[in-house]
Amino acid sequence: MLQARLEALKKNLEAEGLFAPEHKKALPRFPRRIAVVTSPSGAAIRDILNILRRRAPWLQVLISPVRVQGTGAAQEIAVAIHELDSPNEFFARPDLIVVARGGGSIEDLWQFNEEIVARAVAAAEVPVVSAIGHQIDFTICDFVADLRAPTPSAAAELIVPDVADLRRHIDASARVIGRELANCLRDAQQRLD
């Protein structure tokens, strides 16, 4: 029964163009502020925060606590996305929004298959990353989002560069610039001599 409802909604939303690649927004390469819509007590938020602290210590993370299953959860998720996408006096709009939840059965993940969530994700001006369940789980939210991550942990790795990689790149670039500068100085000195 749920699978049939899922397929019918998927078909309708796809026909409306909500899954179309041309509607997908690019994620910022170096986000400064992100928002995570998820349960504040689940493993998903702990995994995301651990990875983000390690990879991007400069990042500001706003957690928008919502229920991720059960009656009314879809409404909470949709409202959180709308509120985060609308800057107000309390906080500036984030650079991107991650909608996350750990794995579960189709019933557990069902709130992310509700039309209200799909429409909130599609309407967001801020890029939205869907990080629902495990690699084998797919929800309507995944299809509408600008990027689908196979897990919440993978989302954290996909949305920010690793500070260690950035340092290596900067160090390598500094060495190249140093060598080029030394060569220029040597050539200039030879011309003067």
Short mmCIF file of C-alpha atoms in Angstrom, two decimals:
data_model
loop_
_atom_site.label_atom_id
_atom_site.label_comp_id
_atom_site.label_asym_id
_atom_site.label_seq_id
_atom_site.Cartn_x
_atom_site.Cartn_y
_atom_site.Cartn_z
CA MET A 1 0.00 0.00 0.00
CA LEU A 2 2.73 2.53 0.97
CA GLN A 3 4.84 1.54 -2.02
CA ALA A 4 1.89 2.18 -4.35
CA ARG A 5 1.31 5.63 -2.77
CA LEU A 6 5.01 6.38 -3.13
CA GLU A 7 5.05 5.45 -6.81
CA ALA A 8 1.89 7.48 -7.55
CA LEU A 9 3.26 10.61 -5.86
CA LYS A 10 6.64 10.13 -7.50
CA LYS A 11 4.98 9.92 -10.91
CA ASN A 12 2.89 13.07 -10.32
CA LEU A 13 5.79 15.16 -9.01
CA GLU A 14 8.07 14.00 -11.80
CA ALA A 15 5.41 15.00 -14.35
CA GLU A 16 5.34 18.47 -12.75
CA GLY A 17 9.10 18.74 -13.23
CA LEU A 18 10.10 18.70 -9.56
CA PHE A 19 12.85 16.15 -10.24
CA ALA A 20 14.20 17.85 -13.38
CA PRO A 21 17.99 18.32 -13.42
CA GLU A 22 17.64 21.88 -14.73
CA HIS A 23 15.94 22.86 -11.46
CA LYS A 24 18.81 21.59 -9.30
CA LYS A 25 20.84 24.33 -7.65
CA ALA A 26 24.61 24.10 -7.32
CA LEU A 27 25.99 23.71 -3.82
CA PRO A 28 28.44 26.34 -2.62
CA ARG A 29 32.04 25.14 -2.72
CA PHE A 30 32.95 26.76 0.61
CA PRO A 31 29.78 27.16 2.67
CA ARG A 32 30.09 29.24 5.83
CA ARG A 33 26.69 28.52 7.37
CA ILE A 34 24.63 25.39 6.99
CA ALA A 35 21.39 24.30 8.59
CA VAL A 36 20.52 20.71 9.43
CA VAL A 37 16.86 19.71 9.68
CA THR A 38 16.77 16.54 11.77
CA SER A 39 16.09 15.03 15.17
CA PRO A 40 18.35 16.65 17.77
CA SER A 41 18.83 13.32 19.53
CA GLY A 42 19.46 10.91 16.66
CA ALA A 43 22.70 9.36 15.50
CA ALA A 44 22.44 11.28 12.21
CA ILE A 45 23.14 14.66 13.81
CA ARG A 46 26.02 13.29 15.89
CA ASP A 47 27.63 11.78 12.78
CA ILE A 48 27.16 14.96 10.77
CA LEU A 49 28.58 17.22 13.50
CA ASN A 50 31.62 14.99 14.11
CA ILE A 51 32.55 15.00 10.43
CA LEU A 52 31.91 18.72 9.97
CA ARG A 53 34.05 19.62 13.03
CA ARG A 54 36.93 17.62 11.62
CA ARG A 55 36.65 18.70 7.98
CA ALA A 56 35.50 22.32 8.30
CA PRO A 57 36.09 23.82 11.75
CA TRP A 58 35.17 27.29 10.42
CA LEU A 59 31.62 26.23 9.61
CA GLN A 60 28.62 27.58 11.50
CA VAL A 61 25.97 24.89 11.93
CA LEU A 62 22.38 25.67 12.80
CA ILE A 63 20.32 22.69 13.93
CA SER A 64 16.60 22.89 13.28
CA PRO A 65 15.12 20.21 15.56
CA VAL A 66 12.18 18.27 14.13
CA ARG A 67 10.55 14.92 14.56
CA VAL A 68 11.68 12.61 11.75
CA GLN A 69 8.92 10.04 11.99
CA GLY A 70 5.36 9.75 13.15
CA THR A 71 2.24 11.82 12.64
CA GLY A 72 2.97 15.49 12.05
CA ALA A 73 6.67 15.05 11.34
CA ALA A 74 6.29 15.93 7.65
CA GLN A 75 4.63 19.23 8.60
CA GLU A 76 7.50 20.03 11.02
CA ILE A 77 10.11 19.23 8.38
CA ALA A 78 8.38 21.39 5.76
CA VAL A 79 7.97 24.32 8.17
CA ALA A 80 11.65 24.09 9.19
CA ILE A 81 12.75 24.21 5.54
CA HIS A 82 10.51 27.22 4.85
CA GLU A 83 11.74 29.07 7.94
CA LEU A 84 15.40 28.41 7.21
CA ASP A 85 14.95 29.54 3.62
CA SER A 86 13.44 32.84 4.78
CA PRO A 87 15.93 35.17 6.48
CA ASN A 88 14.58 36.97 9.52
CA GLU A 89 15.73 39.07 12.46
CA PHE A 90 16.99 36.02 14.40
CA PHE A 91 19.28 34.42 11.82
CA ALA A 92 20.60 34.93 8.32
CA ARG A 93 19.74 32.48 5.58
CA PRO A 94 22.17 29.53 5.54
CA ASP A 95 24.29 28.70 2.50
CA LEU A 96 22.62 25.29 2.30
CA ILE A 97 20.17 23.07 4.14
CA VAL A 98 20.69 19.39 4.93
CA VAL A 99 17.58 17.29 5.63
CA ALA A 100 18.80 14.22 7.50
CA ARG A 101 17.65 11.05 9.18
CA GLY A 102 19.22 7.67 9.85
CA GLY A 103 17.93 4.46 8.33
CA GLY A 104 14.71 2.63 8.94
CA SER A 105 11.81 0.86 7.34
CA ILE A 106 9.61 2.44 4.68
CA GLU A 107 7.20 3.31 7.49
CA ASP A 108 9.98 4.98 9.50
CA LEU A 109 11.08 7.04 6.51
CA TRP A 110 7.60 7.79 5.25
CA GLN A 111 7.48 11.43 6.38
CA PHE A 112 10.16 12.20 3.77
CA ASN A 113 7.80 10.83 1.11
CA GLU A 114 5.04 13.29 1.90
CA GLU A 115 4.12 15.88 -0.72
CA ILE A 116 4.42 18.77 1.76
CA VAL A 117 8.11 17.96 2.27
CA ALA A 118 8.72 17.60 -1.48
CA ARG A 119 7.13 20.97 -2.19
CA ALA A 120 9.08 22.68 0.61
CA VAL A 121 12.36 21.31 -0.77
CA ALA A 122 11.43 22.30 -4.33
CA ALA A 123 10.44 25.83 -3.28
CA ALA A 124 13.63 26.52 -1.30
CA GLU A 125 15.95 29.13 -2.79
CA VAL A 126 18.81 27.73 -0.72
CA PRO A 127 20.27 24.45 -2.04
CA VAL A 128 18.92 21.41 -0.18
CA VAL A 129 20.81 18.17 0.41
CA SER A 130 18.77 15.07 1.23
CA ALA A 131 20.54 12.62 3.56
CA ILE A 132 17.83 10.14 4.45
CA GLY A 133 18.48 6.60 5.57
CA HIS A 134 21.13 4.30 4.20
CA GLN A 135 22.53 3.95 0.71
CA ILE A 136 19.74 1.59 -0.36
CA ASP A 137 16.93 3.86 0.90
CA PHE A 138 15.26 6.32 -1.48
CA THR A 139 12.58 8.88 -0.64
CA ILE A 140 10.70 11.53 -2.59
CA CYS A 141 12.85 14.09 -0.75
CA ASP A 142 15.93 12.54 -2.42
CA PHE A 143 14.50 13.05 -5.90
CA VAL A 144 13.48 16.68 -5.32
CA ALA A 145 16.62 17.76 -3.45
CA ASP A 146 19.50 19.47 -5.21
CA LEU A 147 21.79 16.64 -4.06
CA ARG A 148 21.06 13.21 -2.62
CA ALA A 149 23.65 11.87 -0.19
CA PRO A 150 23.58 8.11 0.46
CA THR A 151 23.84 8.64 4.25
CA PRO A 152 23.96 11.56 6.71
CA SER A 153 27.72 10.98 7.17
CA ALA A 154 28.26 11.08 3.41
CA ALA A 155 26.33 14.36 3.26
CA ALA A 156 28.76 15.93 5.71
CA GLU A 157 31.68 14.80 3.56
CA LEU A 158 30.08 16.01 0.33
CA ILE A 159 29.10 19.52 1.41
CA VAL A 160 32.44 20.83 2.71
CA PRO A 161 36.04 20.47 1.65
CA ASP A 162 38.44 18.83 4.09
CA VAL A 163 40.60 21.43 5.86
CA ALA A 164 43.58 19.04 5.71
CA ASP A 165 43.26 18.83 1.90
CA LEU A 166 43.00 22.61 1.69
CA ARG A 167 46.17 23.01 3.77
CA ARG A 168 48.06 20.58 1.53
CA HIS A 169 46.88 22.43 -1.56
CA ILE A 170 47.88 25.81 -0.10
CA ASP A 171 51.29 24.47 0.95
CA ALA A 172 51.91 23.03 -2.52
CA SER A 173 50.83 26.29 -4.17
CA ALA A 174 53.08 28.29 -1.83
CA ARG A 175 56.06 26.09 -2.80
CA VAL A 176 55.37 26.60 -6.52
CA ILE A 177 55.01 30.36 -6.05
CA GLY A 178 58.20 30.42 -3.98
CA ARG A 179 60.15 28.58 -6.70
CA GLU A 180 58.78 30.85 -9.42
CA LEU A 181 59.63 33.92 -7.39
CA ALA A 182 63.17 32.64 -6.75
CA ASN A 183 63.58 31.96 -10.49
CA CYS A 184 62.38 35.47 -11.35
CA LEU A 185 64.74 37.02 -8.81
CA ARG A 186 67.64 34.92 -10.12
CA ASP A 187 66.87 35.92 -13.72
CA ALA A 188 66.59 39.58 -12.75
CA GLN A 189 69.90 39.39 -10.88
CA GLN A 190 71.60 37.76 -13.89
CA ARG A 191 70.37 40.56 -16.15
CA LEU A 192 71.74 43.16 -13.76
CA ASP A 193 75.13 41.46 -13.62
#
